[in-house]
Short mmCIF file of C-alpha atoms and ligand atoms in Angstrom, two decimals:
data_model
loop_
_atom_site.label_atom_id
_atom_site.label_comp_id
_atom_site.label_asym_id
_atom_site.label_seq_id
_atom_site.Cartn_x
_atom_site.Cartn_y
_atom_site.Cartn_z
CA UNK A 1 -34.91 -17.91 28.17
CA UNK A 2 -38.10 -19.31 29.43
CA UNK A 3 -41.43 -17.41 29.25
CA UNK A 4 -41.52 -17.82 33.93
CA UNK A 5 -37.67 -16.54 34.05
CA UNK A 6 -38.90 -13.68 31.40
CA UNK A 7 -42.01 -13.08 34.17
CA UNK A 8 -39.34 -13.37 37.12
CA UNK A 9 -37.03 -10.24 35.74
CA UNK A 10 -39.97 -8.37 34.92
CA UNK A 11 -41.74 -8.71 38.29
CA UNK A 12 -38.00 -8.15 40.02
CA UNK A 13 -37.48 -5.06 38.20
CA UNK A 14 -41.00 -3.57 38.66
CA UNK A 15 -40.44 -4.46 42.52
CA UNK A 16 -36.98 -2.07 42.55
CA UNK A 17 -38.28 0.75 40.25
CA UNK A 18 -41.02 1.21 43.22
CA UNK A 19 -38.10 1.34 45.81
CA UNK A 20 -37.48 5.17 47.14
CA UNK A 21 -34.41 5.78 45.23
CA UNK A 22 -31.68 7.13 48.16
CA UNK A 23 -31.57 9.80 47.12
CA UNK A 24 -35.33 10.89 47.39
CA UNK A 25 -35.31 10.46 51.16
CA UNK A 26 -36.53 13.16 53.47
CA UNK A 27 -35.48 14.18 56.88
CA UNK A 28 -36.65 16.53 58.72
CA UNK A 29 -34.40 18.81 61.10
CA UNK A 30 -35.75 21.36 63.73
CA UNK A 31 -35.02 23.51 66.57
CA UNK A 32 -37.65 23.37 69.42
CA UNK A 33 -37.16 25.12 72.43
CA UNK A 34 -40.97 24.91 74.07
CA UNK A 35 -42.17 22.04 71.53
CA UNK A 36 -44.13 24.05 69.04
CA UNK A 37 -41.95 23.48 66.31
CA UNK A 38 -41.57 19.87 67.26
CA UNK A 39 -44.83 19.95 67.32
CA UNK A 40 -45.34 20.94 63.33
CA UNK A 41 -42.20 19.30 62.34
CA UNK A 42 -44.42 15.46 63.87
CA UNK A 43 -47.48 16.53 61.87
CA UNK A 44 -45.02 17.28 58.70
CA UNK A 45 -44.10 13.37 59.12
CA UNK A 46 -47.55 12.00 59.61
CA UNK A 47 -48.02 13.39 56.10
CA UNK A 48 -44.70 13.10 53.99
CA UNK A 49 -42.93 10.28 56.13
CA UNK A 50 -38.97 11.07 56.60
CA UNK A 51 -36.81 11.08 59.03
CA UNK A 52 -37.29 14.13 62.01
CA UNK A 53 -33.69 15.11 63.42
CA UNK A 54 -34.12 17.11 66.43
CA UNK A 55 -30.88 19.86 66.40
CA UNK A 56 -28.62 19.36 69.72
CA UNK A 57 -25.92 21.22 71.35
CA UNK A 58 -23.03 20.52 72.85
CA UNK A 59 -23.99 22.93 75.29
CA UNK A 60 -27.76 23.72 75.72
CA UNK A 61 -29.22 26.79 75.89
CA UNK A 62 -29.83 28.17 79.53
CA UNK A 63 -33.78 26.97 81.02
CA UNK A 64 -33.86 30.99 81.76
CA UNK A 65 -35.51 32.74 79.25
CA UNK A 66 -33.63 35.86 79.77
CA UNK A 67 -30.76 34.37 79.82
CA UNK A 68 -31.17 33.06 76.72
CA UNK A 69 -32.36 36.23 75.19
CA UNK A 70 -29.30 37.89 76.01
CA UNK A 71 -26.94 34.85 74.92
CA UNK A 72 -28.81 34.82 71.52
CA UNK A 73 -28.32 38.70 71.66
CA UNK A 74 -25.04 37.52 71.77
CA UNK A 75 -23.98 35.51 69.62
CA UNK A 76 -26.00 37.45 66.73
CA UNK A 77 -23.94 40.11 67.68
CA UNK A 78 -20.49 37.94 67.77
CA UNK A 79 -21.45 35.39 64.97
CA UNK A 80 -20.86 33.04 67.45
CA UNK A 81 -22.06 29.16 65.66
CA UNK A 82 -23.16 27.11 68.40
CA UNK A 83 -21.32 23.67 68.06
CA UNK A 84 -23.62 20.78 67.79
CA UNK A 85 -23.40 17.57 70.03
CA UNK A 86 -22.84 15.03 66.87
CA UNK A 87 -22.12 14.90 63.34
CA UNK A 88 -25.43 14.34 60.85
CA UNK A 89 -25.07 12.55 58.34
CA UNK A 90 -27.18 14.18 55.70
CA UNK A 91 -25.71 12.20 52.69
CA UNK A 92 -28.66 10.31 51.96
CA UNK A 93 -31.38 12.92 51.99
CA UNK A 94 -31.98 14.48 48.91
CA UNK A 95 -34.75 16.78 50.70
CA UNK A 96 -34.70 18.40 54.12
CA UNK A 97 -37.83 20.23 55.70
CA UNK A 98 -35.83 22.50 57.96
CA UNK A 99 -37.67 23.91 61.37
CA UNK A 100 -37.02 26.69 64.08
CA UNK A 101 -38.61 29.14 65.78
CA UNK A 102 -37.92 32.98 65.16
CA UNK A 103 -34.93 34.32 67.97
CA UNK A 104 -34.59 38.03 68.29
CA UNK A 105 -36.35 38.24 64.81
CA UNK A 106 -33.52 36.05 63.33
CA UNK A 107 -32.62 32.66 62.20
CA UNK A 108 -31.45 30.95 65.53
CA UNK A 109 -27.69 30.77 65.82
CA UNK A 110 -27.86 26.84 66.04
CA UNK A 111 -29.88 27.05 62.64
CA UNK A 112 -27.04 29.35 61.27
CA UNK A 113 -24.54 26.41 62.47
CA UNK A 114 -26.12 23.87 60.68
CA UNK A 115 -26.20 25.91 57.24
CA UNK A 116 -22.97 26.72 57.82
CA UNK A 117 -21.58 23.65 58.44
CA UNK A 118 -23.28 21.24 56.06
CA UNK A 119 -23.32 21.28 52.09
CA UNK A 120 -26.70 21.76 51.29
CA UNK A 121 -25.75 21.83 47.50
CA UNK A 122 -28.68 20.60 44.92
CA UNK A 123 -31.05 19.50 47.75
CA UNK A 124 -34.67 20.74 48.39
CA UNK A 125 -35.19 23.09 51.47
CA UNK A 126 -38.07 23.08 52.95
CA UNK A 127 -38.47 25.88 56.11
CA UNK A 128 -40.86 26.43 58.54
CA UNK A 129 -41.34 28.24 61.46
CA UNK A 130 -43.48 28.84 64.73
CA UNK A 131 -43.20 32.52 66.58
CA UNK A 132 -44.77 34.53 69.02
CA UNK A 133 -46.85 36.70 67.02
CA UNK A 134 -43.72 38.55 65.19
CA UNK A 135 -43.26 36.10 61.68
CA UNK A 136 -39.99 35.30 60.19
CA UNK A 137 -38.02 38.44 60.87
CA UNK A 138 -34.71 38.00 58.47
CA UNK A 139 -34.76 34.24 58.70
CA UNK A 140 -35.84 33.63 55.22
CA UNK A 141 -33.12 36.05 53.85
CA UNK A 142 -30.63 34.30 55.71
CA UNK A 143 -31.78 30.59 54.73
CA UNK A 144 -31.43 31.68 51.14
CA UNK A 145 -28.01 33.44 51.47
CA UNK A 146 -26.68 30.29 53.57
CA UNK A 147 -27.59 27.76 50.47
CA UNK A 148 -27.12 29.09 47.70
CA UNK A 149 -27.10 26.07 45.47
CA UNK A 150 -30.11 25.04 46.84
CA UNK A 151 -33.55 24.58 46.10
CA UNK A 152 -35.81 26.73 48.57
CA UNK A 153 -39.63 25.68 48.54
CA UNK A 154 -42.39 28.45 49.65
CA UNK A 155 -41.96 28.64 54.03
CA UNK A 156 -44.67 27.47 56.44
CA UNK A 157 -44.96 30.07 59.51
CA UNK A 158 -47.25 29.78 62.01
CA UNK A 159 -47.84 31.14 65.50
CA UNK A 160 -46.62 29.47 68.51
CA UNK A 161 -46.12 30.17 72.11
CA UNK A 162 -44.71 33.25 74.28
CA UNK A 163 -42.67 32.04 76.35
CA UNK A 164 -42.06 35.75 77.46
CA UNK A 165 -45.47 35.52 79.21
CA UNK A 166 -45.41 31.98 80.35
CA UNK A 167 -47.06 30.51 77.30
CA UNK A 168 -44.90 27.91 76.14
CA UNK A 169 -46.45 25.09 74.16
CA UNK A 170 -49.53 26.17 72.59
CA UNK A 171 -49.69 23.91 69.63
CA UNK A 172 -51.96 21.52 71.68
CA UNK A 173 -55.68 20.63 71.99
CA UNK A 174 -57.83 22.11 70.01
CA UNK A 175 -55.17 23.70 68.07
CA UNK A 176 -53.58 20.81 66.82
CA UNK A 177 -56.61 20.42 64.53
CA UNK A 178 -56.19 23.85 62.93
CA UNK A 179 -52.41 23.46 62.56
CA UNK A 180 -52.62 20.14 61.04
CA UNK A 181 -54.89 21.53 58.21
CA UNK A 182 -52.93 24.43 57.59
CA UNK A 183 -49.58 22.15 57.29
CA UNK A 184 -51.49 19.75 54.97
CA UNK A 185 -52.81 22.50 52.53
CA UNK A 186 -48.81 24.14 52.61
CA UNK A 187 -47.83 20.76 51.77
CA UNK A 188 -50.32 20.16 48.97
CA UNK A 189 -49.19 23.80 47.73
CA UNK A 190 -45.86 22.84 47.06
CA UNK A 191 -46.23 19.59 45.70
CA UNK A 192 -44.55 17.78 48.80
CA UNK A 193 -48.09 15.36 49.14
CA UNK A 194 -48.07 12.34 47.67
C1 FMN B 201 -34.49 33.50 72.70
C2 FMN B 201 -35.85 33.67 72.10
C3 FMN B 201 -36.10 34.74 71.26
C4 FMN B 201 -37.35 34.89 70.67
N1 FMN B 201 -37.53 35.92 69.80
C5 FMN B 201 -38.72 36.03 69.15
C6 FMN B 201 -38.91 37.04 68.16
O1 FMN B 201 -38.01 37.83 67.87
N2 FMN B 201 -40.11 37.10 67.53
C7 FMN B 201 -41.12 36.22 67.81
O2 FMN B 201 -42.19 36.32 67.19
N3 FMN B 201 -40.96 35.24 68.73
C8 FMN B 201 -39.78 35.12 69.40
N4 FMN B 201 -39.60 34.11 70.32
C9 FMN B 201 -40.71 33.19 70.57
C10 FMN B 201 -40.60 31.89 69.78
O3 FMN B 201 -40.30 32.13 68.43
C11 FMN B 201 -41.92 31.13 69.84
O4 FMN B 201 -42.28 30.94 71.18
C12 FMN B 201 -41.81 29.77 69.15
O5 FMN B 201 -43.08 29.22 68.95
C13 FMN B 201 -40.97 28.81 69.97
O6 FMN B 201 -40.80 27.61 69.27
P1 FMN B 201 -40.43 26.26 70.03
O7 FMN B 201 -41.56 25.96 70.97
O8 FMN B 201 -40.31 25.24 68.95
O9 FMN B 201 -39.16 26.49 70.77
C14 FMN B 201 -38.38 33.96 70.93
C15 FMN B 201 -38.13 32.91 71.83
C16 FMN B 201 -36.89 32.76 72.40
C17 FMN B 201 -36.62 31.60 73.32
#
């Protein structure tokens, strides 16, 4: 073998050990109502990359918000798992940041749905949250009962609007700047920068 086809191999192989592996990709899946969790689960790509995956039903949630108070009253009650509009495919991702806001002080049903109906088994979770003031509730309980062969990393939780008093996206303006910080030191915590 020449010395240049000895150079060739080496280069090649350098070039596809530096090639994300498949299974290190990221997504990123969320539940946003009013946008606040969107709006964490955008600043969580601007620093780790990933895909996001925005969580859709095949029938939304009423526009009402007492409506949908009672409806998530509901199906807490009933165990009722929201159907969603189309299959993921969640092969490929090897970690998944996982968003949604705090309902009735529990994991939303949709977010219950998605644990239930997808295999979770040796990945990475990563949650986090926006609320109104009132933190996680029993979310994080329920996360870690709903995977248990998975890895869960430390949550992120962070106040977001009310839409009980007509506040409904406040991750905006000047806000944005604090949020982003506080998402970048989380993610430095637990390793997820690179
Ligand atoms: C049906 C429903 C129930 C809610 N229940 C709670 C709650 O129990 N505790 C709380 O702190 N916030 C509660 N909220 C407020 C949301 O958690 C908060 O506004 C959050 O930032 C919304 O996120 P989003 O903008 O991504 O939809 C509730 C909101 C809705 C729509």
């Amino acid at each position: 073998m020449s010395l240049k086809t000895i150079l060739f191999t080496c280069i090649i192989f350098c070039i596809l050990s530096l090639k994300p592996q498949e299974s290190d990709k990221t997504c990123i899946v969320y539940l946003s109502r009013t946008n606040n969790t969107k709006a964490v689960a955008e600043m969580i790509q601007q620093e780790v990359g990933g895909d996001l995956i925005p969580v859709e039903l095949q029938n939304p949630y009423p526009a009402d918000y007492k409506a949908i108070v009672k409806q998530v009253s509901e199906e807490n009650e009933s165990g009722f798992l929201p159907p969603f509009k189309i299959k993921l495919e969640l092969a490929k991702y090897n970690t998944i940041f996982l968003g949604f806001p705090t309902w009735g002080m529990q994991l939303p049903p949709p977010v219950k749905s998605f644990l239930n109906d997808y295999n979770l088994t040796g990945k990475t979770v990563i949650p986090f949250n926006t609320h109104s003031g009132y933190g996680l509730g029993s979310s994080l309980r329920t996360i870690g009962k709903l995977c248990p062969n998975s890895t869960i990393l430390e949550v992120f939780s962070i106040k977001g609007g009310i839409e009980r008093d007509g506040v409904y996206l406040y991750i905006k303006e000047d806000r944005v700047v604090e949020v982003k910080s506080e998402v970048k030191n989380w993610l430095q915590k637990i390793g997820m920068l690179r």
